[in-house]
Coordinates of C-alpha atoms in Angstrom, one line a residue:
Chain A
X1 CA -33.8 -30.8 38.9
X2 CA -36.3 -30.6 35.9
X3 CA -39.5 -30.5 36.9
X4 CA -41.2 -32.8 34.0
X5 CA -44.4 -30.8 33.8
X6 CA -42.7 -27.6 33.3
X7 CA -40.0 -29.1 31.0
X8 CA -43.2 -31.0 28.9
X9 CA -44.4 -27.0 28.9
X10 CA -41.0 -25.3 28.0
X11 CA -40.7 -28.3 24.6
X12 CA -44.8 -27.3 23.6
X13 CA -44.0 -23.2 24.0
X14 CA -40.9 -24.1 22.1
X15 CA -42.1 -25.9 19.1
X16 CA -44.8 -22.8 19.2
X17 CA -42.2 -20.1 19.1
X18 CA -40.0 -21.7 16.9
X19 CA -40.9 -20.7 13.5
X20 CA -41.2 -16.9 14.9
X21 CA -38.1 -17.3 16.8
X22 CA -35.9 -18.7 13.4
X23 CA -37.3 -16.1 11.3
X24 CA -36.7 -12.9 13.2
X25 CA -32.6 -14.3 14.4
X26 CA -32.5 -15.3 10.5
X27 CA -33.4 -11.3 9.2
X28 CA -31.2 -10.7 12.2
X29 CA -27.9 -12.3 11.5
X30 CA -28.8 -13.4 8.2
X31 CA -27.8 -17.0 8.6
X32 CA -29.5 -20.1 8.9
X33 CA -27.6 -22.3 11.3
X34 CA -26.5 -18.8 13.7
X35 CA -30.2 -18.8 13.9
X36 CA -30.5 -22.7 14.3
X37 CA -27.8 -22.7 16.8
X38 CA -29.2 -19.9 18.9
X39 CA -32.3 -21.0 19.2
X40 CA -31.2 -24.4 20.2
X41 CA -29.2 -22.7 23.5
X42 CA -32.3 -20.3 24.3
X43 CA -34.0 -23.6 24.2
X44 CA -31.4 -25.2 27.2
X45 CA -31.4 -21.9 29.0
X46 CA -35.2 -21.6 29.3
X47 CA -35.1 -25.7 30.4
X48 CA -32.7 -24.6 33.2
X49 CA -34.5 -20.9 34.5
X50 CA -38.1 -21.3 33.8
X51 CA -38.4 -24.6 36.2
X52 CA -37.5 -22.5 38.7
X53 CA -38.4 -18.9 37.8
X54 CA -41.7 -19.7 36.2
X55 CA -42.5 -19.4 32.7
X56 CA -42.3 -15.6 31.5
X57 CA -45.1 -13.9 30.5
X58 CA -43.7 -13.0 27.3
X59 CA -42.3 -16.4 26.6
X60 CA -41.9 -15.5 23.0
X61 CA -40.0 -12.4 23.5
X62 CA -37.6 -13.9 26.2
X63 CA -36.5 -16.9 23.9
X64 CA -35.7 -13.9 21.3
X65 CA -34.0 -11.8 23.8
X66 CA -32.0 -15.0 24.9
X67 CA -31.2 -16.1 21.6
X68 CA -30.4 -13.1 20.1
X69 CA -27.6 -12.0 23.1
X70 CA -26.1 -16.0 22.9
X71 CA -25.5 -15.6 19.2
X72 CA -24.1 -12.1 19.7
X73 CA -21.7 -14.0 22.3
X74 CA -20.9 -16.6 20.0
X75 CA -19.8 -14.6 17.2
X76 CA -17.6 -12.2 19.1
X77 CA -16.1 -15.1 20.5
X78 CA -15.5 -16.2 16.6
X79 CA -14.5 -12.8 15.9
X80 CA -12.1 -12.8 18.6
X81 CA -10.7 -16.2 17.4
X82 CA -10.7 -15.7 14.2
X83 CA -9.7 -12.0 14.0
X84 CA -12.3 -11.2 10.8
X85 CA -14.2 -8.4 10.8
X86 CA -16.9 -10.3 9.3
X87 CA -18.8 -11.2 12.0
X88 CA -19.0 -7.8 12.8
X89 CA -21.1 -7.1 10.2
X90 CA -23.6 -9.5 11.4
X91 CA -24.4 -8.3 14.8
X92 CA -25.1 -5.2 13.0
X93 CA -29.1 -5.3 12.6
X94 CA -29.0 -3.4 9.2
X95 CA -32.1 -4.2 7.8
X96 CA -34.0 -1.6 6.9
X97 CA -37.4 -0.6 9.2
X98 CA -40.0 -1.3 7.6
X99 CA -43.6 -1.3 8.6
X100 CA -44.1 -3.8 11.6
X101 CA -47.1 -5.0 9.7
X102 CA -48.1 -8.4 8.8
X103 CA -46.5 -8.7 5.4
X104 CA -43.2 -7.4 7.3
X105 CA -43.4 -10.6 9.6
X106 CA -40.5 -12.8 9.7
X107 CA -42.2 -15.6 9.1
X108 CA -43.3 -15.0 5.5
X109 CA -40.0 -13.9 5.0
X110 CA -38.7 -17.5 5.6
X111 CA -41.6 -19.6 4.1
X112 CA -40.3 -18.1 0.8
X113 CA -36.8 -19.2 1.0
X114 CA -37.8 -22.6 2.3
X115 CA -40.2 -23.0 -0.8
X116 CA -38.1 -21.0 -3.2
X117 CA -38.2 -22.6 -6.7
X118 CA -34.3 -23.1 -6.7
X119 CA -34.6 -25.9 -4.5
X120 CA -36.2 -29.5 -4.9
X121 CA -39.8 -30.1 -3.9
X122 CA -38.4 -32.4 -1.0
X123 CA -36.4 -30.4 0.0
X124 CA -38.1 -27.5 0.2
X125 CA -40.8 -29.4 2.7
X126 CA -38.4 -30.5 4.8
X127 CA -37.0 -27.4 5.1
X128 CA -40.5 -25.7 5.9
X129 CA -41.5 -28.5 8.1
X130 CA -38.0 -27.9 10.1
X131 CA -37.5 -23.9 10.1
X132 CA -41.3 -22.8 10.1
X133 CA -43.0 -25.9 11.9
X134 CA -39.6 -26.6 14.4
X135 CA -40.3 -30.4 13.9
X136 CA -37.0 -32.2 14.6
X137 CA -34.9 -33.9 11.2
X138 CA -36.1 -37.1 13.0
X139 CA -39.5 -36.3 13.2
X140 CA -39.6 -35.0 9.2
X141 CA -37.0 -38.2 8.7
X142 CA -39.9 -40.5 10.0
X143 CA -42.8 -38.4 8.6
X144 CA -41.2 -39.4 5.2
X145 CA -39.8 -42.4 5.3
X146 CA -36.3 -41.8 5.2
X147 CA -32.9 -42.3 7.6
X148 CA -32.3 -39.5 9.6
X149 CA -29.1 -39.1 8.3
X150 CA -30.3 -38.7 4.6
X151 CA -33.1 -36.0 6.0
X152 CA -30.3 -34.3 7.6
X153 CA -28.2 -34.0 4.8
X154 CA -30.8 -32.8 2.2
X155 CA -31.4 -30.1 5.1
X156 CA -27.7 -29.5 5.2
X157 CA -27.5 -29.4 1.3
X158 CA -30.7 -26.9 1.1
X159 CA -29.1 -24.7 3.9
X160 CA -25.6 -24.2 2.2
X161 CA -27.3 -23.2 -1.3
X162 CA -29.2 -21.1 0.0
X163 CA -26.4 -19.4 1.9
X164 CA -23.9 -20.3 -0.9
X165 CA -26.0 -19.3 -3.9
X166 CA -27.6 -15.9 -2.0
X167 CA -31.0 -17.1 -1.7
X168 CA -33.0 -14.1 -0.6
X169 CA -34.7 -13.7 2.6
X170 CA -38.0 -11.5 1.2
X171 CA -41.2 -11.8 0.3
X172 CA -41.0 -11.6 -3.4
X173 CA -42.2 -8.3 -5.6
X174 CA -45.5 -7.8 -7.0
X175 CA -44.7 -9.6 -10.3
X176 CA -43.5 -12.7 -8.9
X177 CA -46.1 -12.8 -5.8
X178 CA -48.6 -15.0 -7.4
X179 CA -46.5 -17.8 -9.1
X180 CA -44.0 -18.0 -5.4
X181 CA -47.3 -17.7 -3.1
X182 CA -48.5 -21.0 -5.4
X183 CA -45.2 -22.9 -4.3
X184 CA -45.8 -22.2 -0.7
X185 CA -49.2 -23.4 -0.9
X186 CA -48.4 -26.7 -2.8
X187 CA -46.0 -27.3 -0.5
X188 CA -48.7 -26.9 2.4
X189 CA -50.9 -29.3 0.4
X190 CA -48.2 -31.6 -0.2
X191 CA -47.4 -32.0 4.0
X192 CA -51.2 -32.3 4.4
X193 CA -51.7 -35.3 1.8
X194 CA -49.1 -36.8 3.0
X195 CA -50.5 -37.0 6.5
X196 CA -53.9 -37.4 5.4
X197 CA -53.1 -40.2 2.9
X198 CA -50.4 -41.7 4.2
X199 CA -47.9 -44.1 2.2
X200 CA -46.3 -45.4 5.3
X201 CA -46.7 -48.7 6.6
X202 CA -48.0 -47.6 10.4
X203 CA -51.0 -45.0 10.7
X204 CA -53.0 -44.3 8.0
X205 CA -53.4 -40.8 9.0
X206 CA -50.3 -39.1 10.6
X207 CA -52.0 -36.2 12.3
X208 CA -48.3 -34.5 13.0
X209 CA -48.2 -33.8 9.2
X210 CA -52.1 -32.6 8.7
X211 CA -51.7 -30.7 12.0
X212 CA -48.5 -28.9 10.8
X213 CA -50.2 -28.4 7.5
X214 CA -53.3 -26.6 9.0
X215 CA -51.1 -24.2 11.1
X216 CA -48.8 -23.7 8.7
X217 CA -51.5 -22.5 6.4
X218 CA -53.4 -20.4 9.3
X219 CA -50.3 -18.7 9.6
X220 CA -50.1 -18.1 5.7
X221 CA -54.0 -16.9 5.8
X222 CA -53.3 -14.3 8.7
X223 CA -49.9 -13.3 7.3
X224 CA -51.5 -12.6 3.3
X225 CA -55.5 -12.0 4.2
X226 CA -55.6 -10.5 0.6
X227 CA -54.5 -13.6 -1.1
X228 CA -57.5 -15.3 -1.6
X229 CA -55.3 -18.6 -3.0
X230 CA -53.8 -18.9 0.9
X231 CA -58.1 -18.4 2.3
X232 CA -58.9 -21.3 -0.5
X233 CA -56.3 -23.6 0.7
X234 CA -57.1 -22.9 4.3
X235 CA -60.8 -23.9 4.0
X236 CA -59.9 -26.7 1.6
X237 CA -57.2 -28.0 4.5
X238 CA -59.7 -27.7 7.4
X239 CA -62.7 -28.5 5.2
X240 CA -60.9 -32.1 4.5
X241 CA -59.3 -31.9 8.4
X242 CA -63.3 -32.0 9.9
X243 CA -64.4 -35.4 8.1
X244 CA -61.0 -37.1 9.7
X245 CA -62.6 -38.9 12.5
X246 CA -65.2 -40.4 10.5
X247 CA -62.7 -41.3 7.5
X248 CA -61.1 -44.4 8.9
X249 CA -62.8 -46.9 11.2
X250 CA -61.1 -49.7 12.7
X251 CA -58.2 -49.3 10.1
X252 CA -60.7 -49.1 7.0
X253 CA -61.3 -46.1 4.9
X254 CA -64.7 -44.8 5.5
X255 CA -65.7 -43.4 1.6
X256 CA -67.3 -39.9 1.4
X257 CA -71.0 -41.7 1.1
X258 CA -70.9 -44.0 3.9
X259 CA -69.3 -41.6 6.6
X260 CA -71.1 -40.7 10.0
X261 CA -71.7 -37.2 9.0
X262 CA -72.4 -36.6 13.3
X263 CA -68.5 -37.7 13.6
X264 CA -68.0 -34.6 11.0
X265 CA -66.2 -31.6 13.4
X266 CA -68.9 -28.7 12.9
X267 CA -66.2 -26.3 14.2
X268 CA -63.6 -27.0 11.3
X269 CA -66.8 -26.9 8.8
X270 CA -68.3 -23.7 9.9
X271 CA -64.8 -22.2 10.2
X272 CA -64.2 -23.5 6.5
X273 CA -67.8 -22.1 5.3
X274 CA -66.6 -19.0 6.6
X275 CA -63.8 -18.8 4.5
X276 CA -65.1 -19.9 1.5
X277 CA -68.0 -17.9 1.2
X278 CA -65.4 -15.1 1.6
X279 CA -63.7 -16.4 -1.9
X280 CA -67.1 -16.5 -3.5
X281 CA -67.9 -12.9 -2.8
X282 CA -64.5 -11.7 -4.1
X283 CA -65.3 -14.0 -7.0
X284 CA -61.7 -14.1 -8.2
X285 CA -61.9 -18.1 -8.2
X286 CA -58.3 -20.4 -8.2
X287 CA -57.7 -23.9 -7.5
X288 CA -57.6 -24.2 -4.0
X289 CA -60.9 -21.7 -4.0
X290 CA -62.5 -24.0 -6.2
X291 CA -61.5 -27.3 -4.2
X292 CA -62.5 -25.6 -1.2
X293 CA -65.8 -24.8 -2.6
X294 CA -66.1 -28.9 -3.9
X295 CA -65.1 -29.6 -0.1
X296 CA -68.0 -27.2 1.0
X297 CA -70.5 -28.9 -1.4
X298 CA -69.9 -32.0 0.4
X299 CA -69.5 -30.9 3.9
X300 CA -73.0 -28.7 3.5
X301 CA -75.4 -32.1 2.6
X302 CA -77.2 -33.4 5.6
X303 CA -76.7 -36.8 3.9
X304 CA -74.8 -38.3 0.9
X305 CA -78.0 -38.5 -1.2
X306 CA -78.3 -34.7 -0.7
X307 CA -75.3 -33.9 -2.1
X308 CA -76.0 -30.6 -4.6
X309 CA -74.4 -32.9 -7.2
X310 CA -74.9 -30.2 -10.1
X311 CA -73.0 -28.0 -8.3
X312 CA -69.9 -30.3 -7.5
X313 CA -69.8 -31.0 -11.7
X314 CA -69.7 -27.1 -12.1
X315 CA -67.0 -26.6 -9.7
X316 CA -65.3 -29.3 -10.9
X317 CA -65.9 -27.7 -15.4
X318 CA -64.0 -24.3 -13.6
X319 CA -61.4 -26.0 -12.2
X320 CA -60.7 -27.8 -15.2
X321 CA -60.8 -24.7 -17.4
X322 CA -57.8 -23.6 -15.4
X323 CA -56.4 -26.8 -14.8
X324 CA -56.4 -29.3 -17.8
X325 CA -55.1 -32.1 -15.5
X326 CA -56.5 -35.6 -16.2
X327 CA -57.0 -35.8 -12.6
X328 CA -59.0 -33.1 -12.3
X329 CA -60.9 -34.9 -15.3
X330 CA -61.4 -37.8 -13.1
X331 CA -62.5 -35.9 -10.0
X332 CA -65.3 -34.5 -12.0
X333 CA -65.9 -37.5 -13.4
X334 CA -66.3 -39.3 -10.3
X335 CA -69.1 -36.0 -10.0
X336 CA -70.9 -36.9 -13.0
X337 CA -71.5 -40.5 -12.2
X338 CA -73.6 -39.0 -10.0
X339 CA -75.5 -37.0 -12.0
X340 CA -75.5 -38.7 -15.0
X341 CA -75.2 -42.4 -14.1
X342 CA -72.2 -44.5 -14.0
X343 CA -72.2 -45.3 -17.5
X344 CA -71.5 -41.6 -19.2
X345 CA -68.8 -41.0 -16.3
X346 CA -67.2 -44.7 -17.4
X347 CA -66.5 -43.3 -20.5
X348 CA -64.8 -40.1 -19.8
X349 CA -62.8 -42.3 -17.2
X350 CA -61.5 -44.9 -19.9
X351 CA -60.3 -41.9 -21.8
X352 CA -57.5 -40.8 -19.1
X353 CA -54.0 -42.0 -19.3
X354 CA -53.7 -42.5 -15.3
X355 CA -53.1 -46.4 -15.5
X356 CA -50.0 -45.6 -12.6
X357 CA -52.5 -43.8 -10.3
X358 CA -54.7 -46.0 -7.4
X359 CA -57.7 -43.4 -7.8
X360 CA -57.8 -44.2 -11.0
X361 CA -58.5 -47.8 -10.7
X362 CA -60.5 -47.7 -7.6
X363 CA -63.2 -45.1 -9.4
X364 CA -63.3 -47.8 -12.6
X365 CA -63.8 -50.3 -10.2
X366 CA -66.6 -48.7 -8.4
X367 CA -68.1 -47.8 -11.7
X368 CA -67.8 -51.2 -13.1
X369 CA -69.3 -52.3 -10.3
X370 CA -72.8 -50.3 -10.4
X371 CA -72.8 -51.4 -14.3
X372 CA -72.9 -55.1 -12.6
X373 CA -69.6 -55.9 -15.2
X374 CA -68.4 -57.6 -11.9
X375 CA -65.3 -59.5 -13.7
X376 CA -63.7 -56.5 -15.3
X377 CA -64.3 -54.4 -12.1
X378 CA -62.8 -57.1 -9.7
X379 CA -59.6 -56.7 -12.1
X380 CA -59.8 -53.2 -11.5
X381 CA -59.8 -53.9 -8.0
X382 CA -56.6 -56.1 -8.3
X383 CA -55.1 -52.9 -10.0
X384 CA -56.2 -50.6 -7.5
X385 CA -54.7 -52.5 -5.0
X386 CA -51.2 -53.0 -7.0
X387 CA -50.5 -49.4 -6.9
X388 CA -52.0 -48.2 -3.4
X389 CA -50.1 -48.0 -0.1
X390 CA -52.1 -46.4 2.6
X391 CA -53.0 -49.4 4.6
X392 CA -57.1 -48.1 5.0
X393 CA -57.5 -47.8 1.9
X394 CA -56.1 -51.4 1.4
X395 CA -58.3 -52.4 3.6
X396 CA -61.3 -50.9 1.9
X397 CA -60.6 -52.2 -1.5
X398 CA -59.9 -55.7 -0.3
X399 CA -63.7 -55.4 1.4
X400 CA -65.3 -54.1 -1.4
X401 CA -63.4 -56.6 -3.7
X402 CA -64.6 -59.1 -2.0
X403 CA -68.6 -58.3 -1.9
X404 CA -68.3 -59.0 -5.7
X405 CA -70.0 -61.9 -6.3
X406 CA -68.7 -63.4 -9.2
Chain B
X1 CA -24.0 -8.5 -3.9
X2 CA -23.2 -11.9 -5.2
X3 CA -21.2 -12.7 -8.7
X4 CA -22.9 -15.4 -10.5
X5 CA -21.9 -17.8 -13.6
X6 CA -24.6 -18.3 -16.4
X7 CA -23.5 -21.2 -18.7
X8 CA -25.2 -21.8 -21.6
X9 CA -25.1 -25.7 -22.0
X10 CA -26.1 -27.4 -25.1
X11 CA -25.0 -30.1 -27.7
X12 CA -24.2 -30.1 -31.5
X13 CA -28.1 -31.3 -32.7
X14 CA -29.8 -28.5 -30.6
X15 CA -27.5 -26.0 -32.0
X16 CA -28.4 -27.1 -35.0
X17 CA -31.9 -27.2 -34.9
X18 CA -31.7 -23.8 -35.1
X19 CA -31.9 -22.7 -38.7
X20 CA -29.3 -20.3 -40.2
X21 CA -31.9 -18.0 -41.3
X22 CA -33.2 -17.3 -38.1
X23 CA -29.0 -16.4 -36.6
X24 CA -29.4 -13.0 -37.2
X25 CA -32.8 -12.7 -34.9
X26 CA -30.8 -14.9 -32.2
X27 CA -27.7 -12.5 -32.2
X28 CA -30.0 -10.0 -32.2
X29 CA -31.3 -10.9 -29.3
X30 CA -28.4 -12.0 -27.3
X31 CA -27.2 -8.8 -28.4
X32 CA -29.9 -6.9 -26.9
X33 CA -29.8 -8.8 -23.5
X34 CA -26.2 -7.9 -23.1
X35 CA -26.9 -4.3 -23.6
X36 CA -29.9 -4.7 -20.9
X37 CA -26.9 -5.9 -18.7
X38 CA -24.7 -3.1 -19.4
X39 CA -27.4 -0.5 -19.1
X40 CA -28.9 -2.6 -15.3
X41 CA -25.1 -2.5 -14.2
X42 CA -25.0 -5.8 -13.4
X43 CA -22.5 -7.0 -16.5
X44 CA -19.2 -8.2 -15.4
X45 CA -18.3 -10.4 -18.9
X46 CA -19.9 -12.6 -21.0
X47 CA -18.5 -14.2 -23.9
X48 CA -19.4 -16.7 -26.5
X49 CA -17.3 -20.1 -27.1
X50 CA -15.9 -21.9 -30.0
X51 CA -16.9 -25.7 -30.5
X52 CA -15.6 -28.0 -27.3
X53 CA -13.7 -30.0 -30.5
X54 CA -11.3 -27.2 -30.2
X55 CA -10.6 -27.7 -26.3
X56 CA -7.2 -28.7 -25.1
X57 CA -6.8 -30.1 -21.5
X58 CA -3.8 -29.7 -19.6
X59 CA -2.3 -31.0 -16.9
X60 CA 0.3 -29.2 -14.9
X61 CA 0.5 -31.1 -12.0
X62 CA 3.4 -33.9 -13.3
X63 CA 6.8 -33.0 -14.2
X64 CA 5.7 -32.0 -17.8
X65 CA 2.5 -30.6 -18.4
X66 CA 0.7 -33.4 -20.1
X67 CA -1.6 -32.0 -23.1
X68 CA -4.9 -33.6 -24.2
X69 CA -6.9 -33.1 -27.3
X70 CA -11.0 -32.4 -26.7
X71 CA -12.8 -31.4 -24.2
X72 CA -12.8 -32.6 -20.5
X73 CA -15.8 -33.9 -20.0
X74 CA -17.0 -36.6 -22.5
X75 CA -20.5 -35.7 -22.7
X76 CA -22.8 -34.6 -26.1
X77 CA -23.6 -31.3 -24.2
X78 CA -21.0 -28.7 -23.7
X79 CA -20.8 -24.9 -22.5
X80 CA -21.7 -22.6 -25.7
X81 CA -21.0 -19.5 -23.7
X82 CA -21.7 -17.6 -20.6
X83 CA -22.3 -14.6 -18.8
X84 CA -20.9 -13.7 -15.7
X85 CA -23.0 -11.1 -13.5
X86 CA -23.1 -9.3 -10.1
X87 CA -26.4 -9.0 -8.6
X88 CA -27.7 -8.5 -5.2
X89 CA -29.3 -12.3 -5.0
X90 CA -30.4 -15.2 -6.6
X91 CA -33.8 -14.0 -7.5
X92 CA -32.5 -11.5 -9.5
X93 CA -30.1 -13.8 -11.4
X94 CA -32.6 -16.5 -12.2
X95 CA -34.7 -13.4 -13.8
X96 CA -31.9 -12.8 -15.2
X97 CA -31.2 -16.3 -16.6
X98 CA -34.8 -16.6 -17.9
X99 CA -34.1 -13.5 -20.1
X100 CA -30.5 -14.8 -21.3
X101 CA -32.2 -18.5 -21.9
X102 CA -35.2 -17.2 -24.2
X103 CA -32.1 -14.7 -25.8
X104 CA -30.1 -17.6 -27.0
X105 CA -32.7 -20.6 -27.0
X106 CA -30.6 -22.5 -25.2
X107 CA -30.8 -23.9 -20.9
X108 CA -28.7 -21.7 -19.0
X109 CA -27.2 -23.1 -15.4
X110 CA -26.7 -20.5 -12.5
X111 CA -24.3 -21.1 -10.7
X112 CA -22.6 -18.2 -7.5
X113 CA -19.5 -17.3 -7.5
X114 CA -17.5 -18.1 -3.8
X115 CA -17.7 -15.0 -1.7
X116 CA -14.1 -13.4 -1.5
X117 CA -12.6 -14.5 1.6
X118 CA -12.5 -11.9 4.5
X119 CA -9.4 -10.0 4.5
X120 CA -7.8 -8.2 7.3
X121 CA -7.9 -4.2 5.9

């Protein structure tokens, strides 16, 4: 007999260990599902023993241990079978030892295969969210909207190229470092939105995702302390993370002005601060630096009407000097309004071909509102609401459409 | 170590966009990326392709082989060329890749070769 509690306890430790666990039986046997498989039986073993024998105190290090002699089993049963010599060569641990410090973790090994630019954007967060963040093709399946059954065969897919095309299990060279550390972190950003601004019919916020996202990056952060790209995204993820509770309230979108800042989590924001002021004294600024630093702008003012507005458009002029994005255009427009009244920021809005994109029709709207052109920004409103899913935002824009007069 | 096929895929217009005073400068240059091959060791055979319009399909599997005139596929975009190498993964052959695209203006596809099957030695 299970006893629930410990079985609830063996799943959480699990899901913990997982991404650890995969990476180091990956370097060790160099094969995605050997690894997949073993864990899964170090899983059913520890459900069976650690009822009864207690959890280890190394609980990490015993679902290696176990995983690593079941998949040792396995293939000399295969090799047996089979006769090959191949597998062999596969409980031989060859690789070479190297340092056992951070960059030589596991871990980062793996988040660069899963995000390696040979594979699909999709693909490559389901893979992450499933090898690094041990969430089950059925949790990633829901998370994006998909059957299972199409989530587990992109997963499939991505496994065999990178097993059938030699997709390399390193951290990339000095050359490369900086373009593959960007594709890890966009597809860290990517898992966060998602959960933050969710397109799915149920929750507007699917905390699984931003959670995931957050430890994801933490791990990232501790695993690269140098990068300063992985620090920015960090604070820009737990800087966005601490307004949650006072985002959405009673299934409505709470905008950045008319949030209880006292439902802000001071923990997440001082931990953010922390990290971004590190970035400034480097002063080696990148997008998620500077989108961290916005975030800290915002998360630093007592009240909306203290907001250090000037600041947020300067931010905003450096991001677009690396960044030429017409979004990035309209972010800092959205800062400008501010600072330089509705009407100037109007017109650098009009100018931006983003006629497919909600945020672009909900910051007209609001603009046309404050110019009292209530007709035109009701419209915008309409549009706004044509190509928006989340349901608090829906929610919002309906209420706001609807305290225009005219 | 993994053998990969580059392909270089293309159709009659883009080759011809490229003017005929500037052939020299692209054989040149695919010239020079095959010796960087030869030189890395990675260079297992590479050749360029007359036009698909002088392709013949065959098929053996009937009594008689039955002969077609043309290429297989009837697409606009056919192979130009290709390079076949043997490098220790695919990071290195995308670089690779990259080097050969620029080389030859055109898109190259990557594509690994099957790993030998196991034998009993």
């Amino acid at each position: 007999m299970t006893d629930p509690d410990t079985g609830t306890a063996v799943e959480r430790i699990f899901r913990e260990e997982y991404g650890r666990l995969i990476a180091s039986l990956v370097r060790r046997f160099g094969d995605i599902d050997v690894a997949e498989e073993a864990a899964g039986e170090a899983l059913l073993v520890a459900l069976e023993k650690w009822p009864e024998t207690g959890v280890p105190p190394n609980p990490g290090g015993w679902l290696t241990t176990t995983a690593v002699r079941r998949a040792i089993d396995r293939l000399r049963r295969e090799k047996v079978r089979e006769g090959k010599h191949e597998a062999a060569a596969m409980i031989h641990d060859d690789s070479p030892h190297e340092p056992t410090g951070v960059i030589a973790d596991d871990r980062l090994r793996l988040v660069f295969t899963c995000c390696h630019p040979a594979l699909a954007p999709e693909t490559r967060i389901a893979l992450t969210l499933r090898l690094l963040g041990g969430l089950t093709v059925a949790e990633i399946a829901a998370a994006f909207l998909v059957q299972e059954t199409t989530m587990a065969q992109r997963i499939t897919r991505a496994k065999s190229k990178i097993k059938g095309a030699n997709i390399p299990y390193r951290v990339p060279g000095p050359e490369d470092l900086p373009a593959r550390v960007g594709a890890v972190l966009a597809v860290l950003l990517l898992i966060f939105n998602e959960g933050y601004l969710s397109a799915a019919d149920g929750e507007p916020v699917r905390t699984e995702l931003t959670g995931e996202a957050i430890r994801l990056a933490r791990t990232l952060h501790e695993l690269m302390p140098e990068d300063l790209e992985a620090t920015g995204l960090l604070a820009l993820l737990l800087l966005t993370e601490s307004r949650r509770a006072a985002r959405v309230r009673e299934g409505v979108l709470v905008p950045l002005d008319e949030q209880d800042r006292g439902g802000w989590d001071r923990t997440l924001i001082a931990e953010g601060h922390g990290l971004v002021r590190q970035c400034l004294a480097a002063n080696r600024p990148g997008r998620y630096q500077i989108l961290a630093a916005v975030n800290a702008v915002h998360t630093d003012a007592p009240t909306a009407a203290a907001t250090d507005w000037s600041q947020v458009v300067a931010l905003y002029d450096q991001l677009a000097r690396i960044d030429s994005s017409p979004i990035v255009a309209l972010n800092r427009a959205v800062a400008v309004a501010e600072l330089d009244g509705p009407e100037v920021a109007l017109a650098i809005v009009e100018r931006l071909p983003l006629e497919g994109y909600h945020a672009w029709h909900v910051t007209r709207a609001e603009l046309l509102r404050r110019l009292g052109r209530s007709a035109e920004s009701r419209e915008a409103y309409d549009a706004a609401l044509g190509v928006c899913d989340n349901t608090a935002e829906r929610a919002y824009l309906t209420r706001r459409r609807g305290e225009l007069v005219s | 170590m993994t053998q990969y096929l580059l392909t270089v895929h293309g159709s009659e217009e883009e080759n011809a966009a490229v003017p005929e005073s500037e052939w020299p400068e692209l054989f040149a240059a695919v010239e020079a990326f095959n010796q960087k091959l030869q030189a890395d060791g990675v260079w297992v055979f590479a050749g360029g392709l007359e036009g698909a319009e002088t392709a013949t399909v065959v098929d053996g599997q009937g009594d008689e082989p039955v002969f077609t005139d043309g290429p297989y596929l009837e697409t606009k975009e056919h192979i130009g060329g290709f390079w076949i190498l043997d490098v220790p993964d695919l990071d290195a052959a995308l670089a690779y890749a990259a080097s050969g695209s620029k080389a030859c203006r055109g898109k190259v596809e990557v594509r690994p070769f099957q790993a030998e099957p196991p034998t009993d030695a």
